[in-house]
Amino acid sequence: MSEARPPLFDFPAKQRAQKRADHLAGDRFLDAAALEGLTDRLSAVTRRLERGLWIGAAVPDPIRPFARTWQCADFGAQEILEADGPFDLAVSLFSL
Protein backbone atom coordinates (compact mmCIF):
# COMPACT_ATOMS: atom_id res chain seq x y z
CA MET A 1 0.00 0.00 0.00
CA SER A 2 2.08 2.92 -1.22
CA GLU A 3 0.76 6.40 -0.63
CA ALA A 4 2.04 9.38 -2.54
CA ARG A 5 4.32 11.46 -0.37
CA PRO A 6 3.33 15.13 -0.28
CA PRO A 7 6.08 17.46 -1.47
CA LEU A 8 8.33 18.86 1.22
CA PHE A 9 8.97 22.14 -0.61
CA ASP A 10 6.59 24.25 -2.67
CA PHE A 11 8.89 25.26 -5.53
CA PRO A 12 6.23 27.19 -7.50
CA ALA A 13 5.48 29.27 -4.38
CA LYS A 14 9.19 29.97 -3.95
CA GLN A 15 9.46 31.09 -7.57
CA ARG A 16 6.39 33.33 -7.26
CA ALA A 17 7.78 34.91 -4.09
CA GLN A 18 11.17 35.47 -5.74
CA LYS A 19 9.56 37.11 -8.78
CA ARG A 20 7.45 39.32 -6.52
CA ALA A 21 10.53 40.34 -4.49
CA ASP A 22 12.51 41.04 -7.65
CA HIS A 23 9.65 43.15 -9.01
CA LEU A 24 9.36 45.17 -5.81
CA ALA A 25 13.14 45.62 -5.47
CA GLY A 26 12.46 47.11 -2.08
CA ASP A 27 14.44 47.32 1.10
CA ARG A 28 16.06 43.97 1.88
CA PHE A 29 16.38 44.64 5.62
CA LEU A 30 15.56 41.04 6.62
CA ASP A 31 18.27 39.68 4.33
CA ALA A 32 20.75 42.23 5.70
CA ALA A 33 19.85 41.40 9.31
CA ALA A 34 20.13 37.64 8.73
CA LEU A 35 23.45 38.07 6.94
CA GLU A 36 24.78 40.22 9.79
CA GLY A 37 23.68 37.62 12.35
CA LEU A 38 25.29 34.79 10.41
CA THR A 39 28.52 36.77 10.02
CA ASP A 40 28.59 37.45 13.77
CA ARG A 41 28.12 33.75 14.59
CA LEU A 42 30.78 32.65 12.11
CA SER A 43 33.20 35.25 13.49
CA ALA A 44 33.38 33.20 16.68
CA VAL A 45 35.08 30.38 14.73
CA THR A 46 38.82 30.72 15.28
CA ARG A 47 40.01 28.78 12.23
CA ARG A 48 39.46 29.14 8.53
CA LEU A 49 37.51 26.25 7.08
CA GLU A 50 38.50 24.51 3.84
CA ARG A 51 35.23 23.81 2.01
CA GLY A 52 32.00 25.71 2.45
CA LEU A 53 28.57 24.99 1.04
CA TRP A 54 26.27 27.92 0.41
CA ILE A 55 22.67 26.86 -0.11
CA GLY A 56 21.45 29.47 -2.54
CA ALA A 57 22.45 31.34 -5.66
CA ALA A 58 25.62 33.24 -4.68
CA VAL A 59 27.85 33.48 -1.63
CA PRO A 60 27.54 36.97 -0.11
CA ASP A 61 30.82 38.88 0.14
CA PRO A 62 30.83 39.06 4.00
CA ILE A 63 30.66 35.23 4.15
CA ARG A 64 33.47 34.46 1.68
CA PRO A 65 36.39 34.77 4.16
CA PHE A 66 35.07 31.97 6.37
CA ALA A 67 36.05 29.18 3.93
CA ARG A 68 38.84 28.82 1.39
CA THR A 69 36.52 27.49 -1.34
CA TRP A 70 32.77 27.63 -1.71
CA GLN A 71 30.23 25.62 -3.64
CA CYS A 72 26.75 27.00 -4.28
CA ALA A 73 23.90 24.53 -4.46
CA ASP A 74 20.15 24.45 -4.29
CA PHE A 75 17.40 21.86 -4.02
CA GLY A 76 16.41 20.12 -7.22
CA ALA A 77 12.91 19.18 -8.32
CA GLN A 78 13.17 15.93 -6.34
CA GLU A 79 13.89 17.92 -3.16
CA ILE A 80 17.47 16.71 -3.06
CA LEU A 81 20.31 19.10 -2.35
CA GLU A 82 22.61 18.77 -5.33
CA ALA A 83 26.08 19.24 -3.86
CA ASP A 84 29.30 17.24 -3.91
CA GLY A 85 30.55 16.99 -0.31
CA PRO A 86 32.10 16.67 2.15
CA PHE A 87 31.97 20.20 3.54
CA ASP A 88 33.36 21.79 6.68
CA LEU A 89 30.57 24.37 6.75
CA ALA A 90 27.07 24.50 5.27
CA VAL A 91 25.04 27.69 5.51
CA SER A 92 21.81 29.10 4.15
CA LEU A 93 19.74 32.23 4.50
CA PHE A 94 16.02 31.58 3.98
CA SER A 95 16.61 28.63 1.64
CA LEU A 96 15.46 25.82 3.89
XYZ file of C-alpha atoms in Angstrom:
96
model
C 0.000 0.000 0.000
C 2.079 2.917 -1.218
C 0.755 6.396 -0.630
C 2.044 9.378 -2.539
C 4.316 11.462 -0.371
C 3.328 15.133 -0.279
C 6.081 17.462 -1.474
C 8.333 18.862 1.224
C 8.973 22.141 -0.606
C 6.590 24.251 -2.668
C 8.891 25.260 -5.531
C 6.233 27.186 -7.501
C 5.481 29.275 -4.385
C 9.193 29.971 -3.949
C 9.462 31.093 -7.568
C 6.386 33.333 -7.257
C 7.778 34.914 -4.089
C 11.170 35.465 -5.736
C 9.560 37.110 -8.783
C 7.453 39.325 -6.518
C 10.525 40.337 -4.494
C 12.514 41.037 -7.655
C 9.653 43.146 -9.005
C 9.364 45.170 -5.811
C 13.143 45.620 -5.475
C 12.456 47.113 -2.084
C 14.435 47.324 1.099
C 16.060 43.974 1.876
C 16.385 44.643 5.616
C 15.559 41.043 6.620
C 18.274 39.676 4.334
C 20.746 42.229 5.705
C 19.847 41.403 9.315
C 20.129 37.645 8.728
C 23.454 38.073 6.939
C 24.784 40.220 9.789
C 23.681 37.623 12.354
C 25.294 34.791 10.405
C 28.523 36.769 10.019
C 28.585 37.449 13.768
C 28.123 33.754 14.588
C 30.781 32.646 12.111
C 33.203 35.249 13.486
C 33.383 33.204 16.683
C 35.076 30.384 14.735
C 38.822 30.715 15.281
C 40.013 28.776 12.229
C 39.459 29.142 8.526
C 37.512 26.247 7.076
C 38.501 24.511 3.841
C 35.227 23.806 2.011
C 31.999 25.710 2.453
C 28.569 24.985 1.041
C 26.270 27.924 0.412
C 22.671 26.856 -0.114
C 21.447 29.472 -2.539
C 22.451 31.341 -5.665
C 25.616 33.235 -4.685
C 27.854 33.483 -1.629
C 27.538 36.965 -0.112
C 30.816 38.876 0.141
C 30.826 39.060 3.996
C 30.658 35.230 4.150
C 33.475 34.463 1.680
C 36.386 34.772 4.163
C 35.075 31.966 6.370
C 36.046 29.180 3.929
C 38.836 28.817 1.387
C 36.519 27.492 -1.337
C 32.768 27.631 -1.706
C 30.234 25.619 -3.640
C 26.754 27.004 -4.284
C 23.900 24.531 -4.456
C 20.148 24.455 -4.293
C 17.404 21.863 -4.018
C 16.412 20.115 -7.223
C 12.909 19.179 -8.319
C 13.170 15.931 -6.343
C 13.888 17.920 -3.156
C 17.472 16.709 -3.059
C 20.308 19.095 -2.355
C 22.611 18.770 -5.326
C 26.083 19.244 -3.861
C 29.300 17.244 -3.906
C 30.554 16.994 -0.311
C 32.096 16.670 2.152
C 31.973 20.200 3.541
C 33.362 21.792 6.685
C 30.573 24.368 6.751
C 27.071 24.502 5.265
C 25.039 27.691 5.512
C 21.813 29.096 4.146
C 19.740 32.230 4.504
C 16.020 31.581 3.982
C 16.612 28.632 1.638
C 15.463 25.823 3.890
